[in-house]
Amino acid sequence: MGEKWLAACDIGGTSIKMAFLTADGDIIRKWSIPTDRTDSGAHIVSHISRSFYNELDSEGLTTANVSAVGVGAPGPADPVTGTISGAVNIGWANGYPLKKLLEEELELPVFVENDANCAALGEMWRGAGNGTGDVVCVTLGTGVGGGVVSKGMIITGVNGAAGEIGHITVMPENGLLCNCGKRGCLETVASATGIVNLYKMEGKDAPDARTVFERAAEGDEAGKRVIDRCAFYLGLAIGNIANVMNPAKVVVGGGVSEAGDAILIPLERYVRQFTFPRAMDVLSIEKAKLGNDAGVIGAAYLAKVMTV
Amino acid sequence: MGEKWLAACDIGGTSIKMAFLTADGDIIRKWSIPTDRTDSGAHIVSHISRSFYNELDSEGLTTANVSAVGVGAPGPADPVTGTISGAVNIGWANGYPLKKLLEEELELPVFVENDANCAALGEMWRGAGNGTGDVVCVTLGTGVGGGVVSKGMIITGVNGAAGEIGHITVMPENGLLCNCGKRGCLETVASATGIVNLYKMEGKDAPDARTVFERAAEGDEAGKRVIDRCAFYLGLAIGNIANVMNPAKVVVGGGVSEAGDAILIPLERYVRQFTFPRAMDVLSIEKAKLGNDAGVIGAAYLAKVMTV
């Protein structure tokens, strides 16, 4: 084997996606293991390291063939210490020392980052952001995640809470209560759950966002208003991020983005309405390209640039 | 003379502030010259260089005693080429090659940046941001200017339009028309002019923002509502910047900030209402400290870090 590999993993609530990649971000091999949430997630680190060792063994390799490890975690990462907070869904206490524990197990440099930030780095490097280091990613899933990349590096902020795009306030008055404790967050109106919320505010009910999109496509007026309203709030948030960051691309991913033009066309119109003209001149909106691989590819990028 | 000086200037519509500073940002000498707007501002560059040469002469020094020059300009600066756009008030065409022209005159490395961004760097380095590299500055004057500093460096964006805080949309519906062509920008409701606008929306008239503050202090109900509303919009914009950037400090300057607690106390309350709790944990709001010196101090910082 010539060039050293990058190792990456993306820790989610039900599974941990793992991969080895080349220094250029090509996936050599990927697999996943279940997330063991027992004992407050105390076994996760040893499961990750054992799985990396096993895969290396099966190739006749050792950690000497790996340059560094990048990890995406489901909570804000402290940019200095590499501890994780707010990863309640896998059981970790605030300030969980993920970087330190994994470095002890693997005897390799480990770099950790919030999973949404890793996905943003992945799309910037090998996905829809291709060719620019100034990218904002918005993931519209059950919640709304985000990551902001400037000059090729993630904006982490002082305590890892930068890029909380889902918690941009878009309804400053009479907003719905969000899980974070605030009201009127983007997540309450632009996630899959949020779209159902907006449909309820029209006095109607739907089991999921997909149904709202289907009904809108069939001519349901309430459904059409909900899609337009969702695009309005999303366009307001993205426009205001563009007024602050002046990125080249905004990459939209996650389940809701699968609706395609039904959401992207009105979104583009609203982004234009809310973005400073000079910033709009250079901005394009793209659909995410990497799907579930964005996290490991971005984690590998992090490991690569941090060890240069 | 031992250590080399930094040279800095801050080009405004009526005067150009100029200074020599130590490498630590102490002002050694400062002066200003009038801005000559004749012939589309064609004489400005030679006036600046002549003035620097004269001051050096009078000290018995030459450009060999200066390490670099930082310049704040009244329009977006291209982060790669150092050209200035949108400096209509001094007559320059879009893409004015300020960096190149000044380097030819001075035979020194020159670094240019938008004036609001320079002021943000100045406050970060030697003003209210003291000790942190993650600062957002908002200047509430005739308009609303801003600058975003992350890890000690200004966020410029792709074409120098980052930090356009005055053009964050805070009234997405039924907003007032802004000079930029959009509607509902922060500048239309939180600048000195904006406060008078809000007072007009209450059906009342005032010659300037100071009068509105005075009347509110005397118990005028419309004036009190206007101050609260201004703080609401400003808090919404700042909160949403904090949700994206997670800064340690937001520094508020400019004429409107001279109102002090009358605006800062309600502002703090609204910022808290609109900021993601984890980002709020580390955030403080400070009044700007450097006044009119912020621009040259920040320009000197730029010159310093770009030549390291």
Coordinates of C-alpha atoms in Angstrom, one line a residue:
Chain A
M1 CA 0.0 0.0 0.0
G2 CA 1.3 3.4 -0.9
E3 CA -0.5 6.5 0.4
K4 CA -1.9 6.4 3.9
W5 CA -5.7 6.1 4.3
L6 CA -8.1 8.4 6.1
A7 CA -10.5 6.7 8.6
A8 CA -13.9 8.2 9.2
C9 CA -17.0 7.5 11.1
D10 CA -20.4 9.2 11.5
I11 CA -22.1 8.4 14.7
G12 CA -25.9 8.4 14.5
G13 CA -28.7 7.4 16.9
T14 CA -29.2 3.9 15.4
S15 CA -26.1 3.2 13.4
I16 CA -22.5 4.3 13.0
K17 CA -21.3 4.7 9.4
M18 CA -17.6 3.9 9.0
A19 CA -15.2 4.2 6.1
F20 CA -11.7 4.3 4.9
L21 CA -11.0 6.9 2.2
T22 CA -8.0 8.0 0.1
A23 CA -6.5 11.4 0.7
D24 CA -8.6 12.7 -2.2
G25 CA -11.8 11.6 -0.5
D26 CA -12.6 8.5 -2.6
I27 CA -14.3 5.9 -0.4
I28 CA -12.2 2.7 -0.4
R29 CA -14.5 0.7 1.8
K30 CA -17.5 1.5 3.9
W31 CA -19.6 -0.3 6.4
S32 CA -21.8 0.3 9.4
I33 CA -22.3 -1.0 12.9
P34 CA -25.3 -0.6 15.2
T35 CA -25.1 2.2 17.9
D36 CA -25.1 0.6 21.3
R37 CA -26.9 3.1 23.5
T38 CA -26.8 0.9 26.7
D39 CA -24.8 2.1 29.7
S40 CA -25.2 5.8 28.5
G41 CA -23.3 5.0 25.3
A42 CA -20.3 3.8 27.2
H43 CA -19.4 1.1 24.6
I44 CA -19.6 3.2 21.5
V45 CA -15.9 4.2 21.5
S46 CA -14.6 0.6 22.0
H47 CA -17.0 -0.7 19.3
I48 CA -15.7 1.9 16.8
S49 CA -12.1 1.1 17.5
R50 CA -12.6 -2.6 17.4
S51 CA -14.4 -2.3 14.1
F52 CA -11.6 -0.2 12.6
Y53 CA -9.0 -2.7 13.8
N54 CA -11.0 -5.6 12.4
E55 CA -11.3 -4.1 9.0
L56 CA -7.6 -3.2 8.9
D57 CA -6.7 -6.8 10.0
S58 CA -8.8 -8.2 7.2
E59 CA -6.8 -6.2 4.7
G60 CA -3.5 -7.2 6.3
L61 CA -3.0 -3.6 7.5
T62 CA -2.5 -1.8 10.8
T63 CA -3.1 1.7 12.1
A64 CA 0.4 2.6 10.7
N65 CA -1.4 2.6 7.3
V66 CA -3.9 5.3 8.5
S67 CA -2.9 9.0 8.8
A68 CA -5.8 10.2 10.9
V69 CA -9.4 9.7 12.0
G70 CA -12.3 12.1 11.5
V71 CA -15.5 11.6 13.5
G72 CA -18.9 13.2 13.2
A73 CA -20.9 13.2 16.4
P74 CA -24.6 14.0 17.1
G75 CA -24.0 17.1 19.2
P76 CA -21.9 20.3 19.3
A77 CA -18.2 19.6 19.5
D78 CA -15.9 21.8 21.5
P79 CA -13.4 23.1 18.9
V80 CA -10.5 23.0 21.4
T81 CA -11.0 19.9 23.6
G82 CA -12.9 17.7 21.2
T83 CA -15.6 17.0 23.7
I84 CA -19.2 16.4 22.7
S85 CA -22.2 18.0 24.3
G86 CA -26.0 17.5 23.8
A87 CA -25.7 14.0 22.4
V88 CA -28.6 13.0 24.5
N89 CA -30.0 10.5 22.0
I90 CA -27.0 8.2 22.4
G91 CA -26.7 8.7 26.1
W92 CA -23.5 10.7 26.5
A93 CA -23.2 13.3 29.3
N94 CA -22.4 16.8 28.3
G95 CA -18.6 17.3 27.7
Y96 CA -18.1 13.6 26.7
P97 CA -14.3 13.4 25.9
L98 CA -14.7 11.6 22.5
K99 CA -11.5 12.8 20.9
K100 CA -9.4 11.8 24.0
L101 CA -11.0 8.4 24.4
L102 CA -10.7 7.5 20.7
E103 CA -7.1 8.6 20.5
E104 CA -6.3 6.3 23.5
E105 CA -7.9 3.4 21.7
L106 CA -6.6 4.0 18.2
E107 CA -3.2 5.6 18.9
L108 CA -3.9 7.9 16.0
P109 CA -4.8 11.6 15.8
V110 CA -8.6 12.0 16.0
F111 CA -10.6 15.0 15.1
V112 CA -14.3 15.4 16.0
E113 CA -17.0 17.7 14.7
N114 CA -20.7 18.0 14.8
D115 CA -22.3 15.6 12.3
A116 CA -24.1 18.4 10.4
N117 CA -20.8 20.2 10.1
C118 CA -19.2 17.1 8.8
A119 CA -21.9 16.7 6.2
A120 CA -21.3 20.3 5.1
L121 CA -17.6 19.7 4.7
G122 CA -18.3 16.6 2.7
E123 CA -20.6 18.4 0.3
M124 CA -18.1 21.2 0.1
W125 CA -15.2 18.8 -0.8
R126 CA -16.7 16.2 -3.0
G127 CA -20.4 17.0 -3.4
A128 CA -22.5 19.9 -4.6
G129 CA -20.0 22.5 -3.4
N130 CA -17.4 21.2 -5.8
G131 CA -14.8 23.8 -6.4
T132 CA -15.6 26.4 -3.8
G133 CA -14.6 26.7 -0.1
D134 CA -17.6 29.0 0.8
V135 CA -20.6 26.8 1.2
V136 CA -23.6 26.7 3.5
C137 CA -25.4 23.4 3.9
V138 CA -29.0 23.0 5.1
T139 CA -30.3 19.5 5.8
L140 CA -34.1 19.3 6.0
G141 CA -34.9 16.0 7.8
T142 CA -36.9 15.3 10.9
G143 CA -35.1 18.4 12.2
V144 CA -33.1 21.1 10.3
G145 CA -29.4 20.7 10.5
G146 CA -26.7 23.0 9.1
G147 CA -23.1 23.7 8.6
V148 CA -21.3 26.8 7.4
V149 CA -17.9 26.5 5.6
S150 CA -15.8 29.6 4.9
K151 CA -12.5 29.3 3.0
G152 CA -12.6 25.6 3.3
M153 CA -13.0 25.4 7.0
I154 CA -16.0 24.8 9.1
I155 CA -17.2 27.8 11.2
T156 CA -17.3 26.2 14.7
G157 CA -17.9 29.3 16.8
V158 CA -16.7 29.7 20.4
N159 CA -18.3 26.6 21.9
G160 CA -19.3 24.6 18.8
A161 CA -22.8 26.1 18.4
A162 CA -22.2 27.8 15.1
G163 CA -24.2 26.7 12.1
E164 CA -27.3 26.1 14.1
I165 CA -29.4 27.0 11.0
G166 CA -32.4 25.1 12.3
H167 CA -32.6 27.5 15.2
I168 CA -32.6 30.7 13.2
T169 CA -35.7 32.5 14.3
V170 CA -38.0 33.0 11.3
M171 CA -41.3 33.6 13.1
P172 CA -40.3 36.2 15.7
E173 CA -43.9 36.7 16.8
N174 CA -46.4 33.9 17.5
G175 CA -43.8 31.3 16.6
L176 CA -44.2 27.6 17.5
L177 CA -42.3 26.2 20.4
C178 CA -39.1 24.4 19.4
N179 CA -37.3 21.5 21.2
C180 CA -34.5 24.0 22.0
G181 CA -36.8 26.1 24.2
K182 CA -37.1 29.0 21.8
R183 CA -40.0 29.9 19.6
G184 CA -40.3 30.4 15.9
C185 CA -37.2 28.4 14.9
L186 CA -36.8 27.4 11.2
E187 CA -37.0 23.8 12.3
T188 CA -40.6 24.3 13.5
V189 CA -41.7 25.2 10.0
A190 CA -39.2 23.7 7.5
S191 CA -38.4 20.2 8.8
A192 CA -40.6 17.2 7.8
T193 CA -42.3 17.8 11.2
G194 CA -42.5 21.5 10.5
I195 CA -44.3 21.0 7.2
V196 CA -47.0 18.9 9.0
N197 CA -47.1 21.8 11.6
L198 CA -47.8 24.3 8.9
Y199 CA -50.5 22.1 7.5
K200 CA -52.1 21.9 10.9
M201 CA -52.1 25.7 11.0
E202 CA -54.2 25.5 7.8
G203 CA -56.7 23.4 9.8
K204 CA -55.7 20.2 8.0
D205 CA -53.9 17.1 9.0
A206 CA -51.4 14.8 7.2
P207 CA -49.4 11.8 8.5
D208 CA -46.1 13.2 7.0
A209 CA -44.5 15.9 4.9
R210 CA -44.5 13.6 1.8
T211 CA -48.3 13.5 2.0
V212 CA -48.5 17.3 2.1
F213 CA -46.3 17.5 -1.0
E214 CA -48.5 14.9 -2.8
R215 CA -51.7 16.7 -2.0
A216 CA -50.2 20.0 -3.1
A217 CA -49.3 18.4 -6.4
E218 CA -52.9 17.2 -6.8
G219 CA -54.1 20.7 -6.3
D220 CA -54.9 20.9 -2.6
E221 CA -54.9 24.7 -1.9
A222 CA -53.8 24.4 1.8
G223 CA -51.0 22.1 0.7
K224 CA -49.8 24.6 -1.9
R225 CA -49.9 27.4 0.6
V226 CA -47.8 25.3 3.1
I227 CA -45.1 24.5 0.5
D228 CA -44.9 28.2 -0.4
R229 CA -44.8 29.2 3.3
C230 CA -42.1 26.6 4.0
A231 CA -40.0 28.0 1.1
F232 CA -40.6 31.5 2.3
Y233 CA -39.2 30.8 5.8
L234 CA -36.3 28.7 4.4
G235 CA -35.6 31.5 1.9
L236 CA -35.6 34.1 4.7
A237 CA -33.1 32.1 6.7
I238 CA -30.9 31.3 3.8
G239 CA -31.0 34.9 2.5
N240 CA -30.0 36.2 5.9
I241 CA -27.1 33.7 6.2
A242 CA -26.0 34.9 2.7
N243 CA -26.1 38.5 3.9
V244 CA -23.7 37.6 6.7
M245 CA -21.5 34.9 5.0
N246 CA -21.6 35.8 1.2
P247 CA -21.2 32.1 0.2
A248 CA -20.9 30.8 -3.4
K249 CA -23.3 27.9 -2.8
V250 CA -26.1 26.9 -0.5
V251 CA -26.6 23.2 -0.6
V252 CA -29.9 21.8 0.4
G253 CA -30.2 18.2 1.5
G254 CA -32.3 15.8 3.6
G255 CA -35.6 14.1 3.0
V256 CA -37.6 17.3 2.4
S257 CA -35.2 18.3 -0.5
E258 CA -36.3 15.0 -2.3
A259 CA -39.4 17.0 -3.2
G260 CA -37.1 18.6 -5.8
D261 CA -38.4 21.5 -7.9
A262 CA -41.7 21.7 -5.8
I263 CA -39.6 23.2 -3.0
L264 CA -36.5 24.4 -4.8
I265 CA -38.2 26.7 -7.3
P266 CA -40.1 28.8 -4.8
L267 CA -37.1 28.6 -2.5
E268 CA -34.8 30.2 -5.1
R269 CA -37.4 33.1 -5.6
Y270 CA -37.5 33.8 -1.9
V271 CA -33.8 33.6 -1.4
R272 CA -33.5 36.3 -4.1
Q273 CA -36.1 38.4 -2.4
F274 CA -34.2 38.3 0.9
T275 CA -30.5 38.5 -0.2
F276 CA -28.4 41.6 -0.6
P277 CA -28.0 42.1 -4.4
R278 CA -24.2 41.8 -4.4
A279 CA -24.3 38.6 -2.4
M280 CA -27.0 37.2 -4.7
D281 CA -24.8 37.9 -7.7
V282 CA -22.5 35.0 -6.8
L283 CA -24.9 32.7 -5.0
S284 CA -26.4 29.5 -6.3
I285 CA -28.6 27.0 -4.7
E286 CA -27.8 23.3 -5.2
K287 CA -29.3 20.0 -4.2
A288 CA -27.0 17.9 -2.0
K289 CA -25.2 15.1 -3.9
L290 CA -23.6 12.8 -1.4
G291 CA -26.6 11.6 0.5
N292 CA -25.7 9.4 3.5
D293 CA -22.0 9.5 2.6
A294 CA -21.6 13.2 3.2
G295 CA -20.8 12.7 6.9
V296 CA -17.9 10.2 6.5
I297 CA -16.5 12.2 3.5
G298 CA -16.6 15.4 5.5
A299 CA -15.1 13.7 8.6
A300 CA -12.3 12.4 6.4
Y301 CA -11.7 16.0 5.1
L302 CA -11.5 17.3 8.6
A303 CA -8.9 14.6 9.5
K304 CA -7.0 15.5 6.4
V305 CA -6.8 19.3 6.8
M306 CA -6.2 19.1 10.5
T307 CA -3.1 16.9 10.0
V308 CA -1.5 18.9 7.1
Chain B
M1 CA 13.8 53.6 15.4
G2 CA 13.5 49.9 16.2
E3 CA 10.4 48.0 15.2
K4 CA 8.7 48.9 11.9
W5 CA 5.5 50.9 12.0
L6 CA 2.1 50.0 10.5
A7 CA 0.5 52.6 8.3
A8 CA -3.3 52.8 8.1
C9 CA -6.0 54.9 6.6
D10 CA -9.8 54.9 6.7
I11 CA -11.3 56.6 3.6
G12 CA -14.6 58.3 4.3
G13 CA -16.9 60.5 2.2
T14 CA -15.6 63.8 3.7
S15 CA -12.3 63.0 5.3
I16 CA -9.6 60.3 5.3
K17 CA -8.3 59.3 8.7
M18 CA -4.6 58.4 8.6
A19 CA -2.3 57.0 11.3
F20 CA 1.0 55.2 12.1
L21 CA 0.7 52.5 14.7
T22 CA 3.1 50.1 16.5
A23 CA 2.9 46.4 15.7
D24 CA 0.8 46.1 18.9
G25 CA -1.8 48.6 17.6
D26 CA -0.8 51.7 19.7
I27 CA -1.4 54.8 17.6
I28 CA 1.8 56.7 17.3
R29 CA 0.4 59.6 15.3
K30 CA -2.9 60.3 13.7
W31 CA -4.2 63.0 11.4
S32 CA -6.7 63.4 8.7
I33 CA -7.0 65.0 5.2
P34 CA -10.1 66.0 3.3
T35 CA -11.6 63.6 0.8
D36 CA -11.2 65.1 -2.7
R37 CA -14.2 63.8 -4.6
T38 CA -13.5 65.7 -7.8
D39 CA -12.7 63.8 -11.1
S40 CA -14.5 60.7 -9.8
G41 CA -12.1 60.5 -6.8
A42 CA -9.1 60.2 -9.1
H43 CA -6.8 62.2 -6.7
I44 CA -7.5 60.3 -3.5
V45 CA -4.7 57.7 -3.9
S46 CA -2.0 60.3 -4.6
H47 CA -3.3 62.5 -1.7
I48 CA -3.0 59.5 0.6
S49 CA 0.5 58.6 -0.5
R50 CA 1.8 62.2 -0.5
S51 CA 0.4 62.6 3.0
F52 CA 2.1 59.4 4.2
Y53 CA 5.4 60.5 2.6
N54 CA 5.2 64.0 4.2
E55 CA 4.6 62.6 7.7
L56 CA 7.4 60.2 7.3
D57 CA 9.7 63.0 6.1
S58 CA 8.9 65.2 9.0
E59 CA 10.0 62.3 11.3
G60 CA 13.2 61.8 9.3
L61 CA 11.9 58.4 8.2
T62 CA 11.1 56.6 4.9
T63 CA 8.9 53.8 3.8
A64 CA 11.6 51.5 4.8
N65 CA 10.5 52.1 8.4
V66 CA 7.0 50.9 7.6
S67 CA 6.1 47.2 7.3
A68 CA 2.8 47.4 5.5
V69 CA -0.3 49.6 4.9
G70 CA -3.9 48.8 5.8
V71 CA -6.8 50.7 4.2
G72 CA -10.5 50.8 5.0
A73 CA -12.6 51.8 2.0
P74 CA -16.3 52.7 1.8
G75 CA -17.5 49.8 -0.3
P76 CA -17.0 46.0 -0.6
A77 CA -13.4 45.0 -1.2
D78 CA -12.6 42.0 -3.5
P79 CA -10.7 39.6 -1.2
V80 CA -8.4 38.5 -3.9
T81 CA -7.7 41.5 -6.1
G82 CA -8.1 44.3 -3.6
T83 CA -10.5 46.2 -5.9
I84 CA -13.3 48.3 -4.4
S85 CA -16.9 48.4 -5.6
G86 CA -19.9 50.4 -4.7
A87 CA -17.9 53.4 -3.4
V88 CA -20.3 55.7 -5.2
N89 CA -20.1 58.5 -2.5
I90 CA -16.5 59.2 -3.3
G91 CA -16.9 58.7 -7.1
W92 CA -15.0 55.5 -7.8
A93 CA -16.2 53.2 -10.5
N94 CA -17.0 49.6 -9.6
G95 CA -13.8 47.5 -9.4
Y96 CA -11.6 50.5 -8.5
P97 CA -8.0 49.0 -8.2
L98 CA -7.2 50.6 -4.9
K99 CA -4.6 48.0 -3.7
K100 CA -2.7 48.1 -6.9
L101 CA -2.6 51.9 -7.3
L102 CA -1.5 52.4 -3.7
E103 CA 1.2 49.8 -3.9
E104 CA 2.6 51.5 -7.0
E105 CA 2.6 54.9 -5.2
L106 CA 4.0 53.6 -1.8
E107 CA 6.1 50.6 -2.9
L108 CA 4.8 48.8 0.2
P109 CA 2.4 45.9 0.6
V110 CA -1.1 47.3 0.8
F111 CA -4.2 45.5 2.1
V112 CA -7.7 46.8 1.6
E113 CA -10.9 46.0 3.3
N114 CA -14.4 47.4 3.6
D115 CA -14.5 50.2 6.3
A116 CA -17.1 48.4 8.5
N117 CA -14.9 45.3 8.4
C118 CA -11.9 47.3 9.5
A119 CA -13.8 48.8 12.4
A120 CA -14.8 45.3 13.4
L121 CA -11.2 44.1 13.3
G122 CA -10.2 47.2 15.3
E123 CA -12.8 46.5 18.1
M124 CA -11.8 42.8 18.1
W125 CA -8.0 43.7 18.5
R126 CA -7.9 46.7 20.8
G127 CA -11.5 47.6 21.7
A128 CA -14.5 45.9 23.2
G129 CA -13.6 42.5 21.7
N130 CA -10.4 42.5 23.8
G131 CA -9.2 38.9 24.2
T132 CA -11.5 37.1 21.8
G133 CA -11.2 36.4 18.0
D134 CA -14.9 35.7 17.5
V135 CA -16.6 39.1 17.4
V136 CA -19.5 40.6 15.5
C137 CA -19.7 44.4 15.2
V138 CA -22.8 46.4 14.4
T139 CA -22.5 50.1 13.7
L140 CA -25.8 52.0 14.0
G141 CA -25.2 55.3 12.3
T142 CA -27.0 57.0 9.3
G143 CA -27.0 53.4 8.0
V144 CA -26.2 50.1 9.7
G145 CA -22.8 48.7 9.0
G146 CA -21.3 45.5 10.2
G147 CA -18.4 43.1 10.3
V148 CA -18.0 39.5 11.3
V149 CA -14.7 38.3 12.7
S150 CA -14.1 34.5 13.2
K151 CA -10.8 33.2 14.8
G152 CA -9.3 36.6 14.4
M153 CA -10.0 37.0 10.7
I154 CA -12.7 39.0 8.9
I155 CA -15.3 36.9 7.0
T156 CA -15.0 38.5 3.6
G157 CA -17.2 36.0 1.6
V158 CA -16.8 35.3 -2.1
N159 CA -17.0 38.8 -3.4
G160 CA -16.6 40.9 -0.3
A161 CA -20.3 41.2 0.5
A162 CA -20.1 39.3 3.8
G163 CA -21.1 41.1 7.0
E164 CA -23.8 43.1 5.4
I165 CA -25.7 43.1 8.7
G166 CA -27.6 46.3 7.8
H167 CA -29.3 44.3 5.0
I168 CA -30.5 41.3 7.1
T169 CA -34.2 41.1 6.4
V170 CA -36.1 41.7 9.7
M171 CA -39.4 42.6 8.2
P172 CA -40.0 40.0 5.6
E173 CA -43.5 41.2 5.0
N174 CA -44.6 44.8 4.5
G175 CA -41.0 46.0 5.0
L176 CA -39.9 49.5 4.1
L177 CA -37.9 49.9 0.9
C178 CA -34.1 50.0 1.5
N179 CA -31.4 51.8 -0.6
C180 CA -30.1 48.4 -1.6
G181 CA -33.4 47.7 -3.5
K182 CA -34.7 45.1 -1.0
R183 CA -37.4 45.6 1.5
G184 CA -37.4 45.2 5.3
C185 CA -33.7 45.5 5.8
L186 CA -32.4 46.1 9.4
E187 CA -31.1 49.4 8.2
T188 CA -34.7 50.6 7.5
V189 CA -35.6 50.3 11.2
A190 CA -32.5 50.4 13.3
S191 CA -30.3 53.2 11.8
A192 CA -30.8 56.8 12.9
T193 CA -33.0 57.2 9.8
G194 CA -34.8 53.9 10.6
I195 CA -35.8 55.1 14.1
V196 CA -37.4 58.2 12.5
N197 CA -39.1 55.8 10.1
L198 CA -40.5 53.7 12.9
Y199 CA -41.7 56.9 14.6
K200 CA -43.5 57.9 11.4
M201 CA -45.2 54.5 11.4
E202 CA -46.6 55.5 14.8
G203 CA -48.1 58.6 13.0
K204 CA -45.6 61.0 14.6
D205 CA -42.7 63.0 13.3
A206 CA -39.2 63.8 14.7
P207 CA -36.2 65.6 13.2
D208 CA -33.8 62.9 14.2
A209 CA -33.3 59.7 16.3
R210 CA -32.0 61.6 19.3
T211 CA -35.3 63.4 19.6
V212 CA -37.2 60.1 19.6
F213 CA -35.0 58.9 22.4
E214 CA -35.5 62.1 24.3
R215 CA -39.3 62.0 23.9
A216 CA -39.3 58.3 25.0
A217 CA -37.3 59.3 28.1
E218 CA -39.9 62.0 28.8
G219 CA -42.7 59.4 28.7
D220 CA -43.9 59.6 25.1
E221 CA -45.6 56.3 24.5
A222 CA -45.0 56.2 20.7
G223 CA -41.3 57.0 21.3
K224 CA -41.1 54.1 23.9
R225 CA -42.7 51.7 21.4
V226 CA -40.3 52.8 18.7
I227 CA -37.2 52.1 20.9
D228 CA -38.6 48.8 21.9
R229 CA -39.3 47.9 18.3
C230 CA -35.9 49.0 17.2
A231 CA -34.3 46.8 19.9
F232 CA -36.6 43.9 18.8
Y233 CA -35.4 44.0 15.2
L234 CA -31.8 44.5 16.2
G235 CA -32.1 41.6 18.7
L236 CA -33.6 39.4 16.0
A237 CA -30.8 40.2 13.6
I238 CA -28.1 39.7 16.2
G239 CA -29.6 36.6 17.6
N240 CA -29.7 35.1 14.1
I241 CA -26.1 36.0 13.5
A242 CA -25.2 34.3 16.8
N243 CA -27.1 31.2 15.7
V244 CA -24.9 31.0 12.6
M245 CA -21.5 32.3 14.0
N246 CA -21.6 31.5 17.8
P247 CA -19.4 34.6 18.6
A248 CA -18.1 35.5 22.1
K249 CA -19.1 39.2 21.7
V250 CA -21.4 41.4 19.8
V251 CA -20.1 44.9 19.8
V252 CA -22.6 47.7 19.1
G253 CA -21.3 51.1 18.0
G254 CA -22.3 54.2 16.1
G255 CA -24.4 57.2 17.0
V256 CA -27.6 55.2 18.0
S257 CA -25.5 53.2 20.6
E258 CA -24.8 56.5 22.4
A259 CA -28.3 56.2 23.8
G260 CA -26.7 53.6 26.1
D261 CA -29.0 51.5 28.4
A262 CA -32.1 52.9 26.8
I263 CA -31.4 50.7 23.8
L264 CA -28.9 48.2 25.2
I265 CA -31.1 46.8 28.0
P266 CA -34.1 45.9 25.7
L267 CA -31.6 44.7 23.1
E268 CA -30.1 42.2 25.5
R269 CA -33.5 40.9 26.3
Y270 CA -34.4 40.4 22.7
V271 CA -31.0 38.9 21.8
R272 CA -31.6 36.3 24.5
Q273 CA -35.1 35.6 23.1
F274 CA -33.8 34.9 19.6
T275 CA -30.5 33.1 20.3
F276 CA -30.0 29.3 20.5
P277 CA -29.4 28.6 24.2
R278 CA -25.9 27.1 23.8
A279 CA -24.8 30.1 21.8
M280 CA -26.3 32.5 24.3
D281 CA -24.3 30.8 27.1
V282 CA -21.1 32.3 25.8
L283 CA -22.4 35.6 24.2
S284 CA -22.1 39.1 25.7
I285 CA -23.1 42.4 24.2
E286 CA -20.7 45.3 24.5
K287 CA -20.6 48.9 23.6
A288 CA -17.9 49.8 21.1
K289 CA -14.9 51.4 22.7
L290 CA -12.7 52.8 20.0
G291 CA -15.0 55.4 18.4
N292 CA -13.6 56.9 15.2
D293 CA -10.2 55.2 15.7
A294 CA -11.7 51.7 15.1
G295 CA -11.2 51.9 11.4
V296 CA -7.4 52.8 11.3
I297 CA -6.7 50.3 14.2
G298 CA -8.5 47.5 12.3
A299 CA -6.8 48.5 9.0
A300 CA -3.4 48.3 10.8
Y301 CA -4.4 44.8 12.2
L302 CA -5.2 43.7 8.7
A303 CA -1.8 44.9 7.4
K304 CA -0.1 43.2 10.3
V305 CA -1.7 39.7 10.0
M306 CA -1.5 39.7 6.2
T307 CA 2.2 40.2 6.2
V308 CA 3.1 37.7 9.0

